[in-house]
mmCIF file of C-alpha atoms and ligand atoms in Angstrom:
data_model
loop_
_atom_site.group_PDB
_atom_site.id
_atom_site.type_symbol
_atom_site.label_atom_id
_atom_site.label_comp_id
_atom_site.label_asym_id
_atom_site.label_seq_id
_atom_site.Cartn_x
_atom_site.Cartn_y
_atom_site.Cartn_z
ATOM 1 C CA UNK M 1 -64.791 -15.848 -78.926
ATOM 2 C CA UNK M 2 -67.707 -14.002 -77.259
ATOM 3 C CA UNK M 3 -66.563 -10.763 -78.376
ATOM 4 C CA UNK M 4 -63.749 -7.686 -77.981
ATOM 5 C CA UNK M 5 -64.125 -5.588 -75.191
ATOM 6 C CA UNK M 6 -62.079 -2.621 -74.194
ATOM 7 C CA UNK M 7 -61.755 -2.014 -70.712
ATOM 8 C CA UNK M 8 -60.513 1.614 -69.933
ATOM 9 C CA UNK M 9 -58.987 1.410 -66.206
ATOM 10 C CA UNK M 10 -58.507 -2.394 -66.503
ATOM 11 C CA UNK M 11 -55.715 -2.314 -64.189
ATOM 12 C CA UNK M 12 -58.151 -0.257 -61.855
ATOM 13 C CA UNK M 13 -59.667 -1.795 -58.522
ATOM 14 C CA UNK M 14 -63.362 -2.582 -60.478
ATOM 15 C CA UNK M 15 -61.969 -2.499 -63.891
ATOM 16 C CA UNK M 16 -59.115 -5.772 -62.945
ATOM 17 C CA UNK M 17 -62.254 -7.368 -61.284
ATOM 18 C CA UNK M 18 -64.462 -7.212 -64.783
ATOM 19 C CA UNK M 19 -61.170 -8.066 -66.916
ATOM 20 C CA UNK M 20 -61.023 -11.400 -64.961
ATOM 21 C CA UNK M 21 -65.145 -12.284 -65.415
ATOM 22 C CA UNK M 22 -65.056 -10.687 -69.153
ATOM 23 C CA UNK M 23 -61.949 -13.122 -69.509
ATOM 24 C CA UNK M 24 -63.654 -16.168 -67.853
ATOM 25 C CA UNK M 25 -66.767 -15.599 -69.871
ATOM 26 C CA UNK M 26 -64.951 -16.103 -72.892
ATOM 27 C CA UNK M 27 -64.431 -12.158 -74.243
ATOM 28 C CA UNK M 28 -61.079 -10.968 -75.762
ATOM 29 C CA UNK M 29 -60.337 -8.244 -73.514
ATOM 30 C CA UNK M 30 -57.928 -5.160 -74.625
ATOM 31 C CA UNK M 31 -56.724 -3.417 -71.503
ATOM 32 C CA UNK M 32 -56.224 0.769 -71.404
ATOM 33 C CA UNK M 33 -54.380 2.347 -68.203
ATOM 34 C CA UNK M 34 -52.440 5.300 -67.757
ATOM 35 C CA UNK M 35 -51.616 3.785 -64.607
ATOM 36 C CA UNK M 36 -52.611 7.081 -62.319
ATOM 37 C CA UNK M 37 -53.893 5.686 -59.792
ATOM 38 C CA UNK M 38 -52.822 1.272 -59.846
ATOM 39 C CA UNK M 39 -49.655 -0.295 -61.028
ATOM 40 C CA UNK M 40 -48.864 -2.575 -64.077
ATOM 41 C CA UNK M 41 -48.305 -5.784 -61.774
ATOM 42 C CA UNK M 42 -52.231 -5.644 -61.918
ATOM 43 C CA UNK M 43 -51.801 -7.167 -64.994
ATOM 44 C CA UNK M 44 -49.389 -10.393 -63.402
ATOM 45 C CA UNK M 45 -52.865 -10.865 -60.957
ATOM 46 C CA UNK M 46 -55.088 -11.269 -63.851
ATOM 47 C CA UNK M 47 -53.101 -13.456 -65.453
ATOM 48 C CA UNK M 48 -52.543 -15.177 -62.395
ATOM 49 C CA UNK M 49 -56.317 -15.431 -61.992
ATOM 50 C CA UNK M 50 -57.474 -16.200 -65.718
ATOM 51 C CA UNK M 51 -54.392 -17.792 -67.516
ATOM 52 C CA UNK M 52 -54.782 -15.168 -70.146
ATOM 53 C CA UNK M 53 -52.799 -11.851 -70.489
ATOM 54 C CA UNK M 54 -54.799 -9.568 -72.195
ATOM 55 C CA UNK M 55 -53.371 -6.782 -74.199
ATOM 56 C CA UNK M 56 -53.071 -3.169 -72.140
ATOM 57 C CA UNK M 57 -52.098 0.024 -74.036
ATOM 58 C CA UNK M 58 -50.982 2.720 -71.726
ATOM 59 C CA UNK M 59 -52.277 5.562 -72.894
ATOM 60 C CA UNK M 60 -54.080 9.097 -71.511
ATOM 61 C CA UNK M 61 -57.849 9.032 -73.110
ATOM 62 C CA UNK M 62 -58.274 12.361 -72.282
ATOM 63 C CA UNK M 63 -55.841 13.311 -75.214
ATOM 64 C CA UNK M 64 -58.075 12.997 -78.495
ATOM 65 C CA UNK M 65 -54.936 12.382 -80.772
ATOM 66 C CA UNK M 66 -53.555 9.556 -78.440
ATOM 67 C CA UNK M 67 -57.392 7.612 -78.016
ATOM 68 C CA UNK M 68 -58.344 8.037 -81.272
ATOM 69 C CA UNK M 69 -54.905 6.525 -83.038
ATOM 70 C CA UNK M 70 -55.157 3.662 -80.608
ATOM 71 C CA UNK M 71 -58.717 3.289 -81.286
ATOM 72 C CA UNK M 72 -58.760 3.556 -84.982
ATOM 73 C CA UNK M 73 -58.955 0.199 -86.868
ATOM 74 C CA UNK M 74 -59.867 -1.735 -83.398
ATOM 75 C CA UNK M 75 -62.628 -3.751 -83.670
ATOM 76 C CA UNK M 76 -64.634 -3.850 -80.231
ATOM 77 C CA UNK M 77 -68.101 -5.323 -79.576
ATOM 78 C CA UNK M 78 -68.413 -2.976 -75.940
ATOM 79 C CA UNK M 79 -66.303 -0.741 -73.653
ATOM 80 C CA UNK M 80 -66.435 -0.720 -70.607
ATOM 81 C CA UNK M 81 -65.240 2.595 -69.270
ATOM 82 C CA UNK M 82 -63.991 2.831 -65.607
ATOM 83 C CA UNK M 83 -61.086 5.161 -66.134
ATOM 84 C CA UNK M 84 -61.594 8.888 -64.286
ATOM 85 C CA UNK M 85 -60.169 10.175 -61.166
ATOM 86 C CA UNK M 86 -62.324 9.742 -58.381
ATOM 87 C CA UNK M 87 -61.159 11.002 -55.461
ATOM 88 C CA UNK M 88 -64.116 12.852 -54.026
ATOM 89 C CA UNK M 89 -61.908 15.645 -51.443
ATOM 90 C CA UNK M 90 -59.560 15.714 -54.238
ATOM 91 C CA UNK M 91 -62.154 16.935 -56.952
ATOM 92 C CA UNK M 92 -63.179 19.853 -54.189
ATOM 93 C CA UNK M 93 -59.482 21.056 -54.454
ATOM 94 C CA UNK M 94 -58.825 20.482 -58.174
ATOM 95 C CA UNK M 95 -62.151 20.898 -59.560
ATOM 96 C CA UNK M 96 -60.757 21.401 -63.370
ATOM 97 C CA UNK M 97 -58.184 18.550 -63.478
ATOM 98 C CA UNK M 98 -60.882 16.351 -63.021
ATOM 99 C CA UNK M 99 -63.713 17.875 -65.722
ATOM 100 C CA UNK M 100 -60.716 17.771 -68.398
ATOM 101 C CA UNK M 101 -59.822 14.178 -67.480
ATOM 102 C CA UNK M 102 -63.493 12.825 -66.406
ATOM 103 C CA UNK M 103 -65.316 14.095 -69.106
ATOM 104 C CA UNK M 104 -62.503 14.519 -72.048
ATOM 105 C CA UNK M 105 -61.828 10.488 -71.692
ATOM 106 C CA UNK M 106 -65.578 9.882 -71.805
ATOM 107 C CA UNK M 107 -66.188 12.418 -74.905
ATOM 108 C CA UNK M 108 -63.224 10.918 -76.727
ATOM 109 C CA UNK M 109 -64.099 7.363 -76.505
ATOM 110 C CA UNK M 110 -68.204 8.360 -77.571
ATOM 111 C CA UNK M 111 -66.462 9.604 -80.613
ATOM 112 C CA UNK M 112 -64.970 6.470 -81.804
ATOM 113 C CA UNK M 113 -68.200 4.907 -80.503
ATOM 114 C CA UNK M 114 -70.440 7.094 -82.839
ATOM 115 C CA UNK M 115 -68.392 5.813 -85.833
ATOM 116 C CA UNK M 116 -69.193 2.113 -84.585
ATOM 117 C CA UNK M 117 -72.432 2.231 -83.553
ATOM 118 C CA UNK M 118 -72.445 -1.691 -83.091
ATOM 119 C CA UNK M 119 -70.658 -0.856 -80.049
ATOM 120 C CA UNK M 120 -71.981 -0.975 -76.735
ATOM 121 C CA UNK M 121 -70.886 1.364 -73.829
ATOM 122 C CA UNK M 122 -71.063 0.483 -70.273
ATOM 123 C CA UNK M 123 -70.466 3.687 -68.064
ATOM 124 C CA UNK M 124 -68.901 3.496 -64.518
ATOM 125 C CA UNK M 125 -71.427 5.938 -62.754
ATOM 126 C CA UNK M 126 -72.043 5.955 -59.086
ATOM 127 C CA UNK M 127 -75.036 6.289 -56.168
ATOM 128 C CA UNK M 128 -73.018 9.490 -55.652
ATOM 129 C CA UNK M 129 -75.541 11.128 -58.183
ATOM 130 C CA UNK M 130 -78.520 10.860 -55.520
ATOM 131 C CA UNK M 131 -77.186 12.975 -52.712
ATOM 132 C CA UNK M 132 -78.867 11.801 -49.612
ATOM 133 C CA UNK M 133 -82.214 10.148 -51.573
ATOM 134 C CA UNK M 134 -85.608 11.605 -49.406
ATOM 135 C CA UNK M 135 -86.303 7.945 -49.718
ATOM 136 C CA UNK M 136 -85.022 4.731 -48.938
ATOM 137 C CA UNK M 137 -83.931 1.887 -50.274
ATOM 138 C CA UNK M 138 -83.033 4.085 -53.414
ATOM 139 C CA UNK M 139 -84.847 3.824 -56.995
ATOM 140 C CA UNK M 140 -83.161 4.621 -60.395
ATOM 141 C CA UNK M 141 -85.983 7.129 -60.745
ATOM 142 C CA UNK M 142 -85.117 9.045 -57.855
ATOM 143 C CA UNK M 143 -84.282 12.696 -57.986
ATOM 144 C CA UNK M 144 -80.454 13.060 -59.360
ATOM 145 C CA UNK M 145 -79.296 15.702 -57.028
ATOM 146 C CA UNK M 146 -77.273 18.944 -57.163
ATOM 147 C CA UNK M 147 -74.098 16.931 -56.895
ATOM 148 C CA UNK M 148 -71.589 17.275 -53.667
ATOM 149 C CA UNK M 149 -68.176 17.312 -55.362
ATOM 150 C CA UNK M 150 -67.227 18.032 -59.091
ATOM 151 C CA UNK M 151 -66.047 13.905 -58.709
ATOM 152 C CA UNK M 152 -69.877 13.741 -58.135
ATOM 153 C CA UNK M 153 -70.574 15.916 -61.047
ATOM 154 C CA UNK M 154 -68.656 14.102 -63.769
ATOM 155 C CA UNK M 155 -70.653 11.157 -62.974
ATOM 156 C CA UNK M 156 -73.715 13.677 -63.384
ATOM 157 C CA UNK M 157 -72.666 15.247 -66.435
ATOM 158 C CA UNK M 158 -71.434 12.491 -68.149
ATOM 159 C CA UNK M 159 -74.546 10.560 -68.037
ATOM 160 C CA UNK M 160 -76.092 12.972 -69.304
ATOM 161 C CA UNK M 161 -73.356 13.719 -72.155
ATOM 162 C CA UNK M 162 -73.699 9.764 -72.348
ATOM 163 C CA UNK M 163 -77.430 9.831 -73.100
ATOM 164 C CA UNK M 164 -77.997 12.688 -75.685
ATOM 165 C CA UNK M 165 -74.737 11.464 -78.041
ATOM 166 C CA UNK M 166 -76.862 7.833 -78.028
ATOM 167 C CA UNK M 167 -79.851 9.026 -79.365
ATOM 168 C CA UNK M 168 -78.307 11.467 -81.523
ATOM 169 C CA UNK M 169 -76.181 8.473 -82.735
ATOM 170 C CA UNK M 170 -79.153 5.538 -81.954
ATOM 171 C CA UNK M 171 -75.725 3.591 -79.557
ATOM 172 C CA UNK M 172 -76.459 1.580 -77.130
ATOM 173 C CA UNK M 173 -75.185 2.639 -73.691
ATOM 174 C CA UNK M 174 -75.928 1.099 -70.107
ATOM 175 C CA UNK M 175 -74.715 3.588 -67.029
ATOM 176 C CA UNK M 176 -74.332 1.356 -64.054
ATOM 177 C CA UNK M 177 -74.334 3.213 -60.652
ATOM 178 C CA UNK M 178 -72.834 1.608 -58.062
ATOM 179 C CA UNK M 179 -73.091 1.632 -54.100
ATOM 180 C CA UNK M 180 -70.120 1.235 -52.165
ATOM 181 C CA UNK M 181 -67.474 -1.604 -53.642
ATOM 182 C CA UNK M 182 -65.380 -3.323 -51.299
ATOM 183 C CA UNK M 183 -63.491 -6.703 -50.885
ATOM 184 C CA UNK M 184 -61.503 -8.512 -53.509
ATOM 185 C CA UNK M 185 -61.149 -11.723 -55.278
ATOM 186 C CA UNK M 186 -60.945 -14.954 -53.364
ATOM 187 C CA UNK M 187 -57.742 -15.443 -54.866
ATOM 188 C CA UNK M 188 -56.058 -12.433 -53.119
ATOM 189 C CA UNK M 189 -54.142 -11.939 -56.166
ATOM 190 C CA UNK M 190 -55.757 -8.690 -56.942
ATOM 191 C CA UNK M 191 -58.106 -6.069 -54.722
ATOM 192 C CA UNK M 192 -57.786 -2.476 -54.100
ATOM 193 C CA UNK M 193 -54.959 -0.505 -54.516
ATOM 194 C CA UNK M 194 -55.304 2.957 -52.425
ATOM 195 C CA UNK M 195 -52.669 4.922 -53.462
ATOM 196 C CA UNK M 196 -51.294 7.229 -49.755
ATOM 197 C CA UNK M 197 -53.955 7.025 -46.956
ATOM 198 C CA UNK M 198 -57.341 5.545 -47.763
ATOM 199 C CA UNK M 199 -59.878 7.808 -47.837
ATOM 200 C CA UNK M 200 -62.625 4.773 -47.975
ATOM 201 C CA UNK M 201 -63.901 3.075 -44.900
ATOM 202 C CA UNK M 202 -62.762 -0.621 -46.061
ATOM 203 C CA UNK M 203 -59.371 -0.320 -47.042
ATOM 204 C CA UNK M 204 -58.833 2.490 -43.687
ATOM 205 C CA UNK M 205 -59.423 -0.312 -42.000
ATOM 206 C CA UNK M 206 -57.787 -3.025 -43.388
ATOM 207 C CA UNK M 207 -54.523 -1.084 -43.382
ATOM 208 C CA UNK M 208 -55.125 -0.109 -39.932
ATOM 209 C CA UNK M 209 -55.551 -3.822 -38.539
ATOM 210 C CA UNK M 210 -52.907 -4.751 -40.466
ATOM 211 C CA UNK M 211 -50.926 -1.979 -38.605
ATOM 212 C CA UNK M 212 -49.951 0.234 -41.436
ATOM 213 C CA UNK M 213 -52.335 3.062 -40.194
ATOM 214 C CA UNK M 214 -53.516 4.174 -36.499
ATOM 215 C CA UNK M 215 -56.450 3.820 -34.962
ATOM 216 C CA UNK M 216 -59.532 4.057 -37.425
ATOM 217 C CA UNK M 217 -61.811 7.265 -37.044
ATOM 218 C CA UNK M 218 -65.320 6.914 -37.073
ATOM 219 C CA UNK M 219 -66.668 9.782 -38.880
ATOM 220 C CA UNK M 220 -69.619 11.176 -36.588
ATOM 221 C CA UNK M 221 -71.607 9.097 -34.213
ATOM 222 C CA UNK M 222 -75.103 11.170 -34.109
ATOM 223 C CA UNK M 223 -76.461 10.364 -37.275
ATOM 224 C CA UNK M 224 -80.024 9.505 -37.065
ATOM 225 C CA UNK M 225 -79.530 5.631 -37.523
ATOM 226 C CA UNK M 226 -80.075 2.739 -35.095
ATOM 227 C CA UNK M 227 -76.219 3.245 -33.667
ATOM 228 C CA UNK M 228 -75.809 7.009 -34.736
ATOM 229 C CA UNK M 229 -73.151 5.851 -37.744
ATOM 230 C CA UNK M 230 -73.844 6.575 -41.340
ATOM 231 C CA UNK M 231 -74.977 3.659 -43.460
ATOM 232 C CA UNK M 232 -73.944 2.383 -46.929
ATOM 233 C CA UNK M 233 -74.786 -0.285 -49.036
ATOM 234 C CA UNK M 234 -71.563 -2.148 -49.188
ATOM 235 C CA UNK M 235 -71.213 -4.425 -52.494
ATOM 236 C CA UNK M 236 -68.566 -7.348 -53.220
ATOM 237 C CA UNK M 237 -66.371 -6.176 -56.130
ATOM 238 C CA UNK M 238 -67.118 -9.854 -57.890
ATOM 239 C CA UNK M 239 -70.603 -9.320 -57.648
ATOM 240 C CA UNK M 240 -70.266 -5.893 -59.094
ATOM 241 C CA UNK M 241 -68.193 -6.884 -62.042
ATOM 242 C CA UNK M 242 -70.245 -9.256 -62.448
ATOM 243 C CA UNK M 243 -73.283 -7.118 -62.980
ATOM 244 C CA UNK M 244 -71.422 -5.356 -66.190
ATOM 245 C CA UNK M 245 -71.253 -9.127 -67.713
ATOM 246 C CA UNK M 246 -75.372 -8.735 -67.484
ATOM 247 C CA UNK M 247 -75.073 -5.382 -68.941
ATOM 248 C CA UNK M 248 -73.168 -6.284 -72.019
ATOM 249 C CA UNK M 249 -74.818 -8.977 -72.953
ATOM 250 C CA UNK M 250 -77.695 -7.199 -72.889
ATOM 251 C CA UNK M 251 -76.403 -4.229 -74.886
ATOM 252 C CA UNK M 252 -74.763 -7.101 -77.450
ATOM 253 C CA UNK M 253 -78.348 -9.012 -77.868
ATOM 254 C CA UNK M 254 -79.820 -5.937 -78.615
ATOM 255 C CA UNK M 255 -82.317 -6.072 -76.001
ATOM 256 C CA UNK M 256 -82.041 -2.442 -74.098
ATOM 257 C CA UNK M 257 -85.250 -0.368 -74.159
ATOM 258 C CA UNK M 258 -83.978 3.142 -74.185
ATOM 259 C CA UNK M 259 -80.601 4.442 -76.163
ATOM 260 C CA UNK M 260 -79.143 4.993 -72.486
ATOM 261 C CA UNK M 261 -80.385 2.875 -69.918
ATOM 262 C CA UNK M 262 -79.860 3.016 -65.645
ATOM 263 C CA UNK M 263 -79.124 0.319 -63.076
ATOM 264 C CA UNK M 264 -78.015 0.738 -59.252
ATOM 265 C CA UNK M 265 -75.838 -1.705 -58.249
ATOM 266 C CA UNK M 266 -76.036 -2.959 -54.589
ATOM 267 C CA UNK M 267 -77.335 -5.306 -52.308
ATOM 268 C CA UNK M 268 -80.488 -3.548 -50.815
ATOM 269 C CA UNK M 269 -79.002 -3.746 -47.537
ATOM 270 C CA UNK M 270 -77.761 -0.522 -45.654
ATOM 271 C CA UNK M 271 -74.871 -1.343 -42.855
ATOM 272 C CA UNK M 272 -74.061 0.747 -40.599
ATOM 273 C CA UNK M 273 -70.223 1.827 -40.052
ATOM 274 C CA UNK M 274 -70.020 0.078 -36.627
ATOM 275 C CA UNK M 275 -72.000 -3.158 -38.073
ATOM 276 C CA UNK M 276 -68.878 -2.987 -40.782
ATOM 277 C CA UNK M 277 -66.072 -3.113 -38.376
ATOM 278 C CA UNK M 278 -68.030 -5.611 -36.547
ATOM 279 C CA UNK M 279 -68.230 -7.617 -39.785
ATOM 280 C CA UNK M 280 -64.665 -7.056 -39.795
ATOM 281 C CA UNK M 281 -63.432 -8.478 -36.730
ATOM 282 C CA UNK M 282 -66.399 -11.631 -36.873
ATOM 283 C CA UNK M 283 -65.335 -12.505 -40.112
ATOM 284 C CA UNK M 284 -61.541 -12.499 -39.964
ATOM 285 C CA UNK M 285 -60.554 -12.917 -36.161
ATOM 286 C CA UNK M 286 -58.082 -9.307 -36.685
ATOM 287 C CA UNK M 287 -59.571 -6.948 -33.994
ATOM 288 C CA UNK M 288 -59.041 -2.955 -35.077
ATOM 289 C CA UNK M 289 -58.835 -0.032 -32.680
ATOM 290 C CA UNK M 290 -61.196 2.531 -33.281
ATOM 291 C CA UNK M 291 -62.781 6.291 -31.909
ATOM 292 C CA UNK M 292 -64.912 8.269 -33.069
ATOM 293 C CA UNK M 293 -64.687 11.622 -34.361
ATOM 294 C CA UNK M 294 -66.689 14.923 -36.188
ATOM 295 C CA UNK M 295 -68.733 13.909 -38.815
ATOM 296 C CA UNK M 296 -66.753 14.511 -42.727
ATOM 297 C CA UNK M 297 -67.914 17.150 -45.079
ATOM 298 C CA UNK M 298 -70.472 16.391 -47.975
ATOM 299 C CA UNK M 299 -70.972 12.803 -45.744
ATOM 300 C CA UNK M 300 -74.796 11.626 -46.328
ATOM 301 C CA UNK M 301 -76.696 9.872 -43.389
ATOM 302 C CA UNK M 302 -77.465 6.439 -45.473
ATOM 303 C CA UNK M 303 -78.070 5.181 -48.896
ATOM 304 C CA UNK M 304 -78.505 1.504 -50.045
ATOM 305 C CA UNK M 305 -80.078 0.416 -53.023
ATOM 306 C CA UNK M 306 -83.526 -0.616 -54.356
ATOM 307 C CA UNK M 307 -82.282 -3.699 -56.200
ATOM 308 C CA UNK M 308 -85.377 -4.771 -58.124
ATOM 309 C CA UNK M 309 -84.761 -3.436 -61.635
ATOM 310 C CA UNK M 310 -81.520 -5.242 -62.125
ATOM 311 C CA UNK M 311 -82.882 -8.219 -61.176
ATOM 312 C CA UNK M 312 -85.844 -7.934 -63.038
ATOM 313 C CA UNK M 313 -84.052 -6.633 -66.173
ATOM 314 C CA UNK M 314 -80.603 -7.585 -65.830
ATOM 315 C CA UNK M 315 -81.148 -10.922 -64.222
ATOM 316 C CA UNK M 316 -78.987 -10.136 -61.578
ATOM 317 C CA UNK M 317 -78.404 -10.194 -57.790
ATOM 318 C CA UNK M 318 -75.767 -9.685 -55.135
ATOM 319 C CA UNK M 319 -74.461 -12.907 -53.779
ATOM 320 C CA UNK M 320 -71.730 -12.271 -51.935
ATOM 321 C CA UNK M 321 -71.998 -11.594 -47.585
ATOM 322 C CA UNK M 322 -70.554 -8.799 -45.979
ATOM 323 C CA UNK M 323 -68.594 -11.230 -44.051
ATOM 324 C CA UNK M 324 -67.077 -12.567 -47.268
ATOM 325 C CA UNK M 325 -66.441 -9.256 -48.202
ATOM 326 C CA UNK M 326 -64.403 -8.627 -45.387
ATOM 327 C CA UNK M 327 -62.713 -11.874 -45.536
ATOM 328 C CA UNK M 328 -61.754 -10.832 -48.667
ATOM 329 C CA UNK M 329 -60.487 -7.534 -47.936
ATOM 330 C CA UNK M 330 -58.586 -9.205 -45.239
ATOM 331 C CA UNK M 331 -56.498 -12.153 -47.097
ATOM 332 C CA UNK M 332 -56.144 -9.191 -49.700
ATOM 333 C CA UNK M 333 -54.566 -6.730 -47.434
ATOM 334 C CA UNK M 334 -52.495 -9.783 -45.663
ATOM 335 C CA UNK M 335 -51.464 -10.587 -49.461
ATOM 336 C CA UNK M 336 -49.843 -7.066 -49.879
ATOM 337 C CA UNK M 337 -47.922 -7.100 -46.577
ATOM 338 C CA UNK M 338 -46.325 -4.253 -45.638
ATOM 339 C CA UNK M 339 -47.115 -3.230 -49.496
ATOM 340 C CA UNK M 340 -49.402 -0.216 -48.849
ATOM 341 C CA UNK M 341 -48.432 2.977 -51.206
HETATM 342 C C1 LIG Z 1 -68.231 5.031 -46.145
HETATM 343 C C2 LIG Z 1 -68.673 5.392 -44.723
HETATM 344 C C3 LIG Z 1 -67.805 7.493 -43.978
HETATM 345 C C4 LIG Z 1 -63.613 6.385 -43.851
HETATM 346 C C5 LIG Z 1 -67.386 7.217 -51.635
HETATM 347 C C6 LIG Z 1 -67.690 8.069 -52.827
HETATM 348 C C7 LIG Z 1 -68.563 7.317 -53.786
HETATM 349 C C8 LIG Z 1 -67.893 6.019 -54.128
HETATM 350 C C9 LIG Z 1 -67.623 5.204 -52.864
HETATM 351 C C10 LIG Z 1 -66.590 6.239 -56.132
HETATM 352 C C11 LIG Z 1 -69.032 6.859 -44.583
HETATM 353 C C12 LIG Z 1 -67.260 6.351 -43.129
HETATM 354 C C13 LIG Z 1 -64.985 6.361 -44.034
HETATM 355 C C14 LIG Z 1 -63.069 6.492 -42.542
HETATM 356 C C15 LIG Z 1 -65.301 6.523 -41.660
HETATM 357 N N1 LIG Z 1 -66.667 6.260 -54.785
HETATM 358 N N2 LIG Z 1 -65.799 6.424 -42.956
HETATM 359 N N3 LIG Z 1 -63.947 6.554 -41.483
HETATM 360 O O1 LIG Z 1 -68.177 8.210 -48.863
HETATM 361 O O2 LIG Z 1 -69.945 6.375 -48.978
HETATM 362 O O3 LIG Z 1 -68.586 6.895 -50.985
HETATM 363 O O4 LIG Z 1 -66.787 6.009 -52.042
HETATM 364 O O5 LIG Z 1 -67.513 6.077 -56.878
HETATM 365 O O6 LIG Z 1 -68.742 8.093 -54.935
HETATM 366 O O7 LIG Z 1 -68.419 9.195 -52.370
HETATM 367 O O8 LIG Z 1 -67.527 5.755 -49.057
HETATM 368 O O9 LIG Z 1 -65.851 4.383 -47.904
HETATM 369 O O10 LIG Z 1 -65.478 6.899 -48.042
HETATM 370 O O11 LIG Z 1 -67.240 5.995 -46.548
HETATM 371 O O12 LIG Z 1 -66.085 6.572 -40.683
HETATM 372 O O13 LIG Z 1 -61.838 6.534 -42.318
HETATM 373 O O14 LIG Z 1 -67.564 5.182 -43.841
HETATM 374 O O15 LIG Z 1 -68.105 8.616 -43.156
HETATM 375 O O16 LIG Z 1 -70.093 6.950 -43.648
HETATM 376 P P1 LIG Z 1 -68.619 6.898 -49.385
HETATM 377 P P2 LIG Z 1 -66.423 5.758 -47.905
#
């Protein structure tokens, strides 16, 4: 055995993803989910996927009593910690549900890994923290900016929470800040699981082609990009859990530089929201009706990644098309069926 690794979300849309590579790679995995936001059947996908049911405690992280008794007397080599609300209009409307749950999971699961300092800690952070970069593609030294939502802001905050308890405590830590996920595994037996109306572009219009929602709305056509859309750096969910394999073996050899170290996580190529949807259709024959409408709140004009540090440091790369993403996305949603809650 490679090693124990807790994953916190591991019934989660990224966090199911890593259980399956951590599980492939050889790791014992030990699954935590308060099921929030997914559903336990998760759990019949990765076993589907990987042969292997790995252990899940259902428990709320943000309650010190409840991580720390399931915590105490677990050995783990690395967590990786995806569990936090994330809804970004949500966080605008509920601004302390999500510093209490955000940050009190993170704080409580830093305390058990300051009394196992062996332990590396991969944190689920997100491009969110640049804002709209002044330049492009985007660097992990550019300017963190005054963040756009208090989702936004736990990211922020807890990076920086993240960094100061590892040098206090000389941990190893690795915050990995991802672009825009999308797609699912090949094997359609697990992908994302938007709980009531997607608010991301992907699974809006997934649902949509598969006729569970109307006609997708384009949010704002006058951007200043080559078609007037706003443009992300769209990254296969494989690809992306496969990056935190990189990460924690490179926390468990020992080999990070700095107590808390930064990676972006994308492919390097911006698309715009039109190029997606024609993606969409190319890749998977559907066709999905479309308009456009006012630009949304706190939207940036375009971000995509500089990729060059994690390939130079982490050894890894984005494989995965945009094409195959949507193909993915596609045999996914068609995998559901009417499913959509
Ligand atoms: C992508 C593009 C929309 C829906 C958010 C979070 C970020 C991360 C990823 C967690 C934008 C447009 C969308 C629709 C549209 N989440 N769009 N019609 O906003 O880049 O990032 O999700 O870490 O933190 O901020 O992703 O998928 O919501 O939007 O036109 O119905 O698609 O305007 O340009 P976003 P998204």
């Amino acid at each position: 055995m490679k090693g124990r690794v807790l994953v916190t979300g591991g019934l989660g849309y990224i966090g199911s993803h890593t259980a399956v590579e951590l599980l492939a790679q050889g790791y014992e995995v030990l699954l935590v989910d308060n099921l929030s936001n997914t559903r336990a059947s998760v759990l019949d996908g990765i076993e589907a996927i990987s042969g292997k049911r790995p252990e899940w405690l259902q428990i709320d992280l943000a309650d010190p009593a409840a991580c720390r008794s399931a915590l105490e007397g677990q050995h783990l080599d690395g967590i990786i910690h995806f569990a936090a609300y994330k809804a970004v209009g949500e966080s605008v409307q509920e601004p302390l549900k999500y510093y209490q749950n955000n940050l009190g999971s993170l704080m409580n699961l830093l305390d058990y890994v300051s009394q196992h300092p062996s332990c590396g800690f991969i944190f689920s952070s997100s491009c969110t923290v640049y804002g709209q970069a002044d330049r492009l593609p985007i660097t992990e030294d550019a300017p963190v900016k005054a963040a756009e939502s208090p989702y936004g802001n736990t990211k922020q905050i807890g990076e920086e929470i993240i960094r100061e308890v590892a040098v206090a405590r000389g941990l190893r830590a690795i915050a990995l800040r991802y672009f825009n996920p999308i797609g699912a595994h090949a094997s359609a037996r697990i992908g994302e699981l938007p709980l009531g109306v997607p608010q991301n572009l992907v699974p809006f219009i997934t649902q949509s082609a598969a006729g569970l929602r109307g006609p997708l709305s384009v949010y704002g056509n006058d951007y200043p990009t080559e078609d007037g859309t706003a443009v992300r750096d769209y990254i296969h969910v494989v690809d992306l859990a496969q990056a935190h394999i990189m990460a924690l073996e490179r926390l468990l050899a020992q080999q990070n530089e700095e107590a808390m170290e930064v990676f972006n996580l994308g492919t390097g190529k911006g698309s715009s929201v039109l190029e997606v949807i024609h993606a969409f259709e190319r890749a998977t024959g559907a066709s999905l009706s479309w308009d456009f409408a006012p630009r949304r709140a706190g939207d940036i004009t375009a971000a995509y990644a500089d990729t060059q540090r994690a390939s130079a440091v982490l050894g890894w790369t984005a494989k995965k098309s945009l094409d195959e993403s949507m193909r993915d996305a596609w045999a996914w949603q068609m995998a559901l069926g009417s499913d959509s809650h």
